[in-house]
XYZ file of N, CA and C in Angstrom:
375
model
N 8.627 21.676 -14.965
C 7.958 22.906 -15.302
C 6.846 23.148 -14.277
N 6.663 24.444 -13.715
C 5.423 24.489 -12.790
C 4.633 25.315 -13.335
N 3.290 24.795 -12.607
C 2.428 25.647 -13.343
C 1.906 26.701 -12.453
N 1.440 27.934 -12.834
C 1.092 28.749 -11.844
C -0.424 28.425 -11.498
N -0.713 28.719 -10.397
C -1.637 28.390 -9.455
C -2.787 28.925 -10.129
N -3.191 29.749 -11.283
C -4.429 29.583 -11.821
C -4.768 28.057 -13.045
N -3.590 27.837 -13.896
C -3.480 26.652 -14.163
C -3.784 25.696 -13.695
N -3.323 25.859 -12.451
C -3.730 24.549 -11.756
C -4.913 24.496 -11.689
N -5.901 25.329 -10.881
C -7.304 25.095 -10.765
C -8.237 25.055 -11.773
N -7.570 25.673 -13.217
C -8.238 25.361 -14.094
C -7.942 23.269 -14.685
N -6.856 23.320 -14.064
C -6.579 21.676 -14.807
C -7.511 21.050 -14.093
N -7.893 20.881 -12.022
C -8.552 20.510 -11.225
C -10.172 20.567 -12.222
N -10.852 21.525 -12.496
C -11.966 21.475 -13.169
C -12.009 21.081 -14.286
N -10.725 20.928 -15.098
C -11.093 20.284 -16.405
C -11.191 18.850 -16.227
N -10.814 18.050 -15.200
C -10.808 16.365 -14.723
C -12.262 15.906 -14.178
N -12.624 17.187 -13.631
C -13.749 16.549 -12.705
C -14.828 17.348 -13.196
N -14.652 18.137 -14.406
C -16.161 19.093 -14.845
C -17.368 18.087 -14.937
N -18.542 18.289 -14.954
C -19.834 17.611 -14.474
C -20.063 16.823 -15.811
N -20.146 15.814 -15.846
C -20.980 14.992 -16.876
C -22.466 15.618 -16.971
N -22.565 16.015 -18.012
C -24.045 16.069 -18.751
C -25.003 14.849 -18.235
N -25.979 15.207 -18.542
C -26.924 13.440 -18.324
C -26.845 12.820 -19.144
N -26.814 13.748 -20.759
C -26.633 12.809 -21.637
C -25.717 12.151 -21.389
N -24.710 12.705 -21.164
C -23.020 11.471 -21.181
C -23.187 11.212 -20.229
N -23.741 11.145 -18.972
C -24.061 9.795 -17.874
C -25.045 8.449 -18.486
N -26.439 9.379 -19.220
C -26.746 7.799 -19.934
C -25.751 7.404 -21.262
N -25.101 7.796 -22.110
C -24.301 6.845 -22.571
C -22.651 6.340 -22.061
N -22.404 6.764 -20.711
C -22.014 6.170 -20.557
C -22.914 4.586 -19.705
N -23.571 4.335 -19.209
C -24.406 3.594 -18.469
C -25.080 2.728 -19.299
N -25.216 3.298 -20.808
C -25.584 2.566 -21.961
C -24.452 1.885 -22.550
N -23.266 2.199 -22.392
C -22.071 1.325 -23.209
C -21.791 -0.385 -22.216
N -22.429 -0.137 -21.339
C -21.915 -1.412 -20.529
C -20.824 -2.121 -20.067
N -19.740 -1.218 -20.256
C -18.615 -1.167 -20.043
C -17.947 -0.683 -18.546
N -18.028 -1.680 -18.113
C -17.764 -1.598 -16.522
C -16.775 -2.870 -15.939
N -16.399 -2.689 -14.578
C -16.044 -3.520 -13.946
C -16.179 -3.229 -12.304
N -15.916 -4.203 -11.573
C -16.318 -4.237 -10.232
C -15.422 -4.861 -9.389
N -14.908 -3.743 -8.605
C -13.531 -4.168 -7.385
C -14.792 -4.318 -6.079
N -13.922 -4.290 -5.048
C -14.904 -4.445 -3.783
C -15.363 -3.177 -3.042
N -14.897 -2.356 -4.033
C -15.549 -0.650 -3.296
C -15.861 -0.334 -3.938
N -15.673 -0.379 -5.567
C -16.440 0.831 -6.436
C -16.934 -0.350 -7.786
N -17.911 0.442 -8.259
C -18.121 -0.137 -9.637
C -17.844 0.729 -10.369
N -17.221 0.627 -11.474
C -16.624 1.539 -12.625
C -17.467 1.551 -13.984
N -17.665 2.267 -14.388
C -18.647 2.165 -15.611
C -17.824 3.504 -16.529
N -17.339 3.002 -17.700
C -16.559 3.639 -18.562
C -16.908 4.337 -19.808
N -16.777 4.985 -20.919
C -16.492 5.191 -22.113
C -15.562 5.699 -22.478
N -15.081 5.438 -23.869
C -14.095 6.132 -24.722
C -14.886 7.223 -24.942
N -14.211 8.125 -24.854
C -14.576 9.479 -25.413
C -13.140 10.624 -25.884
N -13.891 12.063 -26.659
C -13.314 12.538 -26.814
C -12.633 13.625 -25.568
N -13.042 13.342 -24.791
C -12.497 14.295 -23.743
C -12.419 13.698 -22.198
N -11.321 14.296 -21.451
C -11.208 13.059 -19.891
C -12.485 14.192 -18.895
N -13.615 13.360 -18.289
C -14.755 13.709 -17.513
C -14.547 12.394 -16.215
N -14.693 12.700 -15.243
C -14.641 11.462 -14.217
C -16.121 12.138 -13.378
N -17.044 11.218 -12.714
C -17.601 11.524 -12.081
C -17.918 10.584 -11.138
N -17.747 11.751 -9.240
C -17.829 9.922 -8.058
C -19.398 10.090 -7.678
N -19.925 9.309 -7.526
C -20.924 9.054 -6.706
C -21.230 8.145 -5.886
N -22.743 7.829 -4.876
C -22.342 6.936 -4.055
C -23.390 5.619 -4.215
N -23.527 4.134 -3.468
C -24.760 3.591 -4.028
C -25.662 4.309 -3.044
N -26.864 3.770 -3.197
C -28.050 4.348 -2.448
C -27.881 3.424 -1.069
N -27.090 2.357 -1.142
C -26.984 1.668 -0.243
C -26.326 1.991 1.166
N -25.337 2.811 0.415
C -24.284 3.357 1.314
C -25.328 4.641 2.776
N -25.257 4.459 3.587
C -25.887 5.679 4.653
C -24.970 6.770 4.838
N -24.473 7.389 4.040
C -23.516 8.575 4.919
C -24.388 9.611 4.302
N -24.475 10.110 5.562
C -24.958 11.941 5.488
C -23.738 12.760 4.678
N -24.868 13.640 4.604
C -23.645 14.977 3.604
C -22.152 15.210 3.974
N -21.874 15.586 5.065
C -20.206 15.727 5.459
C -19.557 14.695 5.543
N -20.338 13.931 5.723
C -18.857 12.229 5.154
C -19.198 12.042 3.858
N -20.207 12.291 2.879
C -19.681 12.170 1.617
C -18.986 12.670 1.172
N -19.331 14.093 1.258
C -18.397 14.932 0.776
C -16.407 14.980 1.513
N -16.851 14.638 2.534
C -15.296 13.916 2.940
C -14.744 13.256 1.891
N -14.948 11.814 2.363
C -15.168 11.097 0.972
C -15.127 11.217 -0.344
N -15.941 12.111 -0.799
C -15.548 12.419 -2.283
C -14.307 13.341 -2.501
N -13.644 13.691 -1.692
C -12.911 14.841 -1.535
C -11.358 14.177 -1.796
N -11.425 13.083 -1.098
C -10.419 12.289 -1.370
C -10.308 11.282 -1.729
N -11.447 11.222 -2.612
C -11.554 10.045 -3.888
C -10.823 11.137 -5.132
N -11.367 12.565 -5.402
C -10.915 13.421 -6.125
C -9.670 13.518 -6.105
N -9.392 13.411 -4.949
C -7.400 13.882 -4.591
C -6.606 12.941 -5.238
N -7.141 12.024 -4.800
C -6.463 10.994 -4.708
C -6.927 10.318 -6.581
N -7.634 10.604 -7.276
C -7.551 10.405 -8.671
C -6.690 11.892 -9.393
N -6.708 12.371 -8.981
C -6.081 13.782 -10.105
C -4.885 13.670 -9.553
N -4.010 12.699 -8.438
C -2.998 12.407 -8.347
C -2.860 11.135 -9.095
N -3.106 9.800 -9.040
C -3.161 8.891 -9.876
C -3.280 8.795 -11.642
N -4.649 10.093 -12.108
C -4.183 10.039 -13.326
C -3.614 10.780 -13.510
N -2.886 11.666 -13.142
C -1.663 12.428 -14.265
C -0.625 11.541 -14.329
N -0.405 10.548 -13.418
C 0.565 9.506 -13.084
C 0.373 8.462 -14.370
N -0.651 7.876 -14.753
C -0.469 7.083 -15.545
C -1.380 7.514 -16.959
N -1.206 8.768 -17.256
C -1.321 9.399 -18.363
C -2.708 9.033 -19.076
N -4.122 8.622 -18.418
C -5.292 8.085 -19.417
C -5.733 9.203 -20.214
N -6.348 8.933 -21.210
C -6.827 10.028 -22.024
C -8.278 9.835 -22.777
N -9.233 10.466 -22.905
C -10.090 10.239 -23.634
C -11.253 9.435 -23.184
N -11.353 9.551 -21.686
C -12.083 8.396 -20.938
C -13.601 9.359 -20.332
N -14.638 9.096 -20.336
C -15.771 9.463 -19.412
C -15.598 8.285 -18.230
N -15.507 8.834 -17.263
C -15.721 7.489 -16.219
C -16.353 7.804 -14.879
N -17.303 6.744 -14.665
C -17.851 6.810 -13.388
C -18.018 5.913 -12.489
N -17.073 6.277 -11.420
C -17.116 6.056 -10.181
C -18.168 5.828 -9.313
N -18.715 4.810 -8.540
C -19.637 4.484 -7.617
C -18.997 3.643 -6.709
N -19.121 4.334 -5.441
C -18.875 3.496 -4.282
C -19.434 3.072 -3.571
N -19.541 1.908 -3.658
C -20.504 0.770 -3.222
C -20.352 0.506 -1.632
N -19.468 0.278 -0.935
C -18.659 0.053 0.215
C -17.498 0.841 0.530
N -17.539 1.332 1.436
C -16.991 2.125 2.249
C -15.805 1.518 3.650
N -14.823 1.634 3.219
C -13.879 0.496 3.916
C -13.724 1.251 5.359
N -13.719 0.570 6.949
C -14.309 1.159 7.901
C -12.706 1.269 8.417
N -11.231 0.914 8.537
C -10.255 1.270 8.775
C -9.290 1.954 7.793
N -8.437 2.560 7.773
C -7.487 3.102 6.715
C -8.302 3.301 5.645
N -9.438 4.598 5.712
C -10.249 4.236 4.397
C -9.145 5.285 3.285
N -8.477 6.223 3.524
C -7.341 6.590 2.207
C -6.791 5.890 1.702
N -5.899 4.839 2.611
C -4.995 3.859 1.814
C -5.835 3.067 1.092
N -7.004 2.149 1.510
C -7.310 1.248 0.927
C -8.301 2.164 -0.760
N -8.425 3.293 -0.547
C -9.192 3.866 -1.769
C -8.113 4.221 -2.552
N -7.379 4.329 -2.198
C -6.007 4.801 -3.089
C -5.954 3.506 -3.670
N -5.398 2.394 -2.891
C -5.253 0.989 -3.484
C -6.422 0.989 -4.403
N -7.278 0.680 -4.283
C -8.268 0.427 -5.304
C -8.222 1.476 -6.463
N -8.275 2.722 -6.211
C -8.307 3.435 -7.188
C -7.058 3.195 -8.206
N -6.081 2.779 -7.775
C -4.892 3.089 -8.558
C -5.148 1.549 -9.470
N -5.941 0.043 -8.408
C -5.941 -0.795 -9.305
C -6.701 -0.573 -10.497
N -7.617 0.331 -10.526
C -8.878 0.562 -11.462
C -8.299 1.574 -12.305
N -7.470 2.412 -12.435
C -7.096 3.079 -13.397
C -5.963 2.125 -13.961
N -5.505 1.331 -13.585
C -4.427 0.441 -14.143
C -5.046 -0.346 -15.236
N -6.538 -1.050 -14.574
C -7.080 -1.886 -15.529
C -7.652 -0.962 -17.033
N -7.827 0.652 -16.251
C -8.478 1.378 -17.757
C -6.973 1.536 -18.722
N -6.012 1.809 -18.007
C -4.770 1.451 -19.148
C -4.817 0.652 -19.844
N -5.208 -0.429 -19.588
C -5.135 -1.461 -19.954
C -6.060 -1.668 -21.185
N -7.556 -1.090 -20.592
C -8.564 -1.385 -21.717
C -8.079 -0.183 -22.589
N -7.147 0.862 -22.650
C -6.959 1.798 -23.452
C -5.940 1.436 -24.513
N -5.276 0.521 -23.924
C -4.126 0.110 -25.224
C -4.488 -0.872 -26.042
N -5.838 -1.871 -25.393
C -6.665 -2.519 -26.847
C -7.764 -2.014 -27.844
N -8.072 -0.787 -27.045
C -8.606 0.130 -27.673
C -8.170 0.569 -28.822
């Protein structure tokens, strides 16, 4: 089934609409995280799917490589989760390290391991 091209951009903003602060501090208050070698993940169950990327303070990139960067951290998750169907998740993304060759493939790799593990925490949920 395809969807027509206003659909779509409305689905694009319903994945990545802005976390509130409130739902940034509870998510940051649930303590529910884990840590690959590029991102730290910090999670909640919730009633609705919100993802938000950001970067550490550690990281030095000026504005146009973040936003590079975030551009295809985005892509590359709104391809991954429709793929493995999560639902009901607030999650935030922080990238800690910034991989200096093949940085798509290796963020893809990671990203796809980190939504695997939220499957995971979703079916003991």
């Amino acid at each position: 089934m395809f969807l027509k091209e206003e659909d779509k951009k409305e689905e694009k903003l319903l994945l990545f609409s802005s976390l509130k602060s409130q739902e940034i501090n509870q998510v940051f208050l649930s303590k529910n995280s884990f840590k690959n070698g590029v991102f730290i993940v910090k999670y909640l169950k919730s009633s609705g799917e919100k993802i938000l990327v950001t970067f550490s303070k550690k990281l030095k990139l000026n504005k146009p490589q973040k936003n590079k960067v975030k551009r295809q951290i985005q892509h590359i998750l709104r391809d991954e989760y429709k793929e493995l169907e999560l639902k009901n998740f607030h999650i935030v993304f922080i990238l800690i390290k910034l991989p200096q060759e093949n940085i798509f493939q290796l963020l893809k790799q990671n990203i796809k391991s980190i939504l695997i593990q939220l499957k995971d925490v979703e079916k003991t949920i």
